[in-house]
PDB file of C-alpha atoms in Angstrom:
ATOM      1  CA  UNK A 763     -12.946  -9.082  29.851  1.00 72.00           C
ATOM      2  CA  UNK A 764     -11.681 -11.232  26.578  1.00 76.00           C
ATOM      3  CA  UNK A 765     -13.931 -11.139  23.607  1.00 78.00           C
ATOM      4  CA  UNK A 766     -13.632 -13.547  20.750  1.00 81.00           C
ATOM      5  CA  UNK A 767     -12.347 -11.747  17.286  1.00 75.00           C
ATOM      6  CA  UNK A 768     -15.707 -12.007  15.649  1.00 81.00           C
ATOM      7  CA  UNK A 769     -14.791 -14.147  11.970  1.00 81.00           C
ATOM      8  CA  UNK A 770     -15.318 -11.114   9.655  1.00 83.00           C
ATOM      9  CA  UNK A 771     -12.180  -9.793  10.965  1.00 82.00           C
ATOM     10  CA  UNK A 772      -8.851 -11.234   9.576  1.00 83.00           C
ATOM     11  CA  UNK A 773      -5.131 -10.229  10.690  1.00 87.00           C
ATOM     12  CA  UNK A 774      -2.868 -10.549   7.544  1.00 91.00           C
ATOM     13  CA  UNK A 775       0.289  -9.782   7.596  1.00 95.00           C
ATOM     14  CA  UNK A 776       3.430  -9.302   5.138  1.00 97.00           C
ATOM     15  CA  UNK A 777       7.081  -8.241   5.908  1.00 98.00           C
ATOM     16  CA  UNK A 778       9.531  -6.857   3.364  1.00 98.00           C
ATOM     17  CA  UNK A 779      13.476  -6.770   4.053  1.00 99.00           C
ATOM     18  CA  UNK A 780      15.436  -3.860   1.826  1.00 98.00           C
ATOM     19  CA  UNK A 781      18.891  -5.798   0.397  1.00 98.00           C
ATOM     20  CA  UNK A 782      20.267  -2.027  -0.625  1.00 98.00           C
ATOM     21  CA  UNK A 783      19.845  -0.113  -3.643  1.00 97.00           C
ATOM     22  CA  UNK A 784      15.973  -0.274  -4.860  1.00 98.00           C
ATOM     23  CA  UNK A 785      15.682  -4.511  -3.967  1.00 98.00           C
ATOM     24  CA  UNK A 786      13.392  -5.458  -1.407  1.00 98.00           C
ATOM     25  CA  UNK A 787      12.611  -8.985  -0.600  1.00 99.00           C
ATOM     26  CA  UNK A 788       8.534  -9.413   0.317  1.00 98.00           C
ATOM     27  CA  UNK A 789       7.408 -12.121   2.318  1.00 98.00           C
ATOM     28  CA  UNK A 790       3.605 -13.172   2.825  1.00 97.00           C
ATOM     29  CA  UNK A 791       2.683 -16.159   4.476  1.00 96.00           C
ATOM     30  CA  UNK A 792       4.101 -19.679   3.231  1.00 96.00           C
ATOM     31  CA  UNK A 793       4.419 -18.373  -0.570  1.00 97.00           C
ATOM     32  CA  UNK A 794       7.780 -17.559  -2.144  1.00 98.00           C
ATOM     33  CA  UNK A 795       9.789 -14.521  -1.683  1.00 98.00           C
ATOM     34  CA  UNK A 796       8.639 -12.155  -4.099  1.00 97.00           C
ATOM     35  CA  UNK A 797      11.396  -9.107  -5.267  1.00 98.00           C
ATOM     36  CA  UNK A 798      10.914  -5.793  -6.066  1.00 98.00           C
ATOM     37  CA  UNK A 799      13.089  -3.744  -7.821  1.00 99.00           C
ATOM     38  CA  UNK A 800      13.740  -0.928 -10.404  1.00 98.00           C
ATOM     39  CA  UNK A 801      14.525  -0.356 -13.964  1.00 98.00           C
ATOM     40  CA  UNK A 802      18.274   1.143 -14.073  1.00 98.00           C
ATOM     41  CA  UNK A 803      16.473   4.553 -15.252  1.00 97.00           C
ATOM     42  CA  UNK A 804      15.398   4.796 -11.731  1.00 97.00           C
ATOM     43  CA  UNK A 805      18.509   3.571 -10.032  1.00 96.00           C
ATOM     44  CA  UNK A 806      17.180   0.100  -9.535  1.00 98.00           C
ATOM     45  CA  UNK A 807      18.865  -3.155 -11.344  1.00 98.00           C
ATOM     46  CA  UNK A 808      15.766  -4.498 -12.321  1.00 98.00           C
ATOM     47  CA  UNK A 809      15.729  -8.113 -10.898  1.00 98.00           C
ATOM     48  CA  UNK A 810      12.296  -7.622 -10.056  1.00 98.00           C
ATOM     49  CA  UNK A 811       8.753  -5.881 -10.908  1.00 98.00           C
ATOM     50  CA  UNK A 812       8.470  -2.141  -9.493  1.00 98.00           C
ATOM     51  CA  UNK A 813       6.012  -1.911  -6.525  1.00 97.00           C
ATOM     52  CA  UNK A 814       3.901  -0.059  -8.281  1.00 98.00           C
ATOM     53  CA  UNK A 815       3.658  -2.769 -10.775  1.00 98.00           C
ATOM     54  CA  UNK A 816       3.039  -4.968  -8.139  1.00 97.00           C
ATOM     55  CA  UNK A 817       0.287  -3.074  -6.769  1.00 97.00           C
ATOM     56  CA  UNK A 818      -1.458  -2.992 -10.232  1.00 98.00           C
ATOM     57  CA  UNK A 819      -1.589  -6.878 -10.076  1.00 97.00           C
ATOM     58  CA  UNK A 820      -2.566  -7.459  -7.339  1.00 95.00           C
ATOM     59  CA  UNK A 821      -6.274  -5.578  -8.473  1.00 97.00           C
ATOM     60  CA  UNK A 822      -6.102  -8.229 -11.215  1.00 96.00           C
ATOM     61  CA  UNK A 823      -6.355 -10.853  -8.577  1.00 89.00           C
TER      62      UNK A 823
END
């Protein structure tokens, strides 16, 4: 038997694709890719805001 998903239950879904190094290219929904990198002190080149950074943020939201 099928039940319905009841509508306080949401599937959400993000994918992230490593380009080498420390980069990783993060993909939710429709928005723009957002990188994440490292600062050169941690082997990264810095094109983009540390995961943990963007963690922090997003408990701004």
């Amino acid at each position: 038997m099928i039940m319905e998903q009841p509508d306080y239950l949401r599937t959400i879904r993000a994918r992230g694709k490593w380009l080498g190094g420390r980069i990783n290219d993060l993909y939710v929904r429709d928005f723009p890719v957002m990188r994440s990198d490292e600062p050169p002190h941690n082997e990264g080149t810095n094109t983009g805001p540390t995961p943990l950074e963007i963690t922090l943020a997003s408990l701004c939201a």
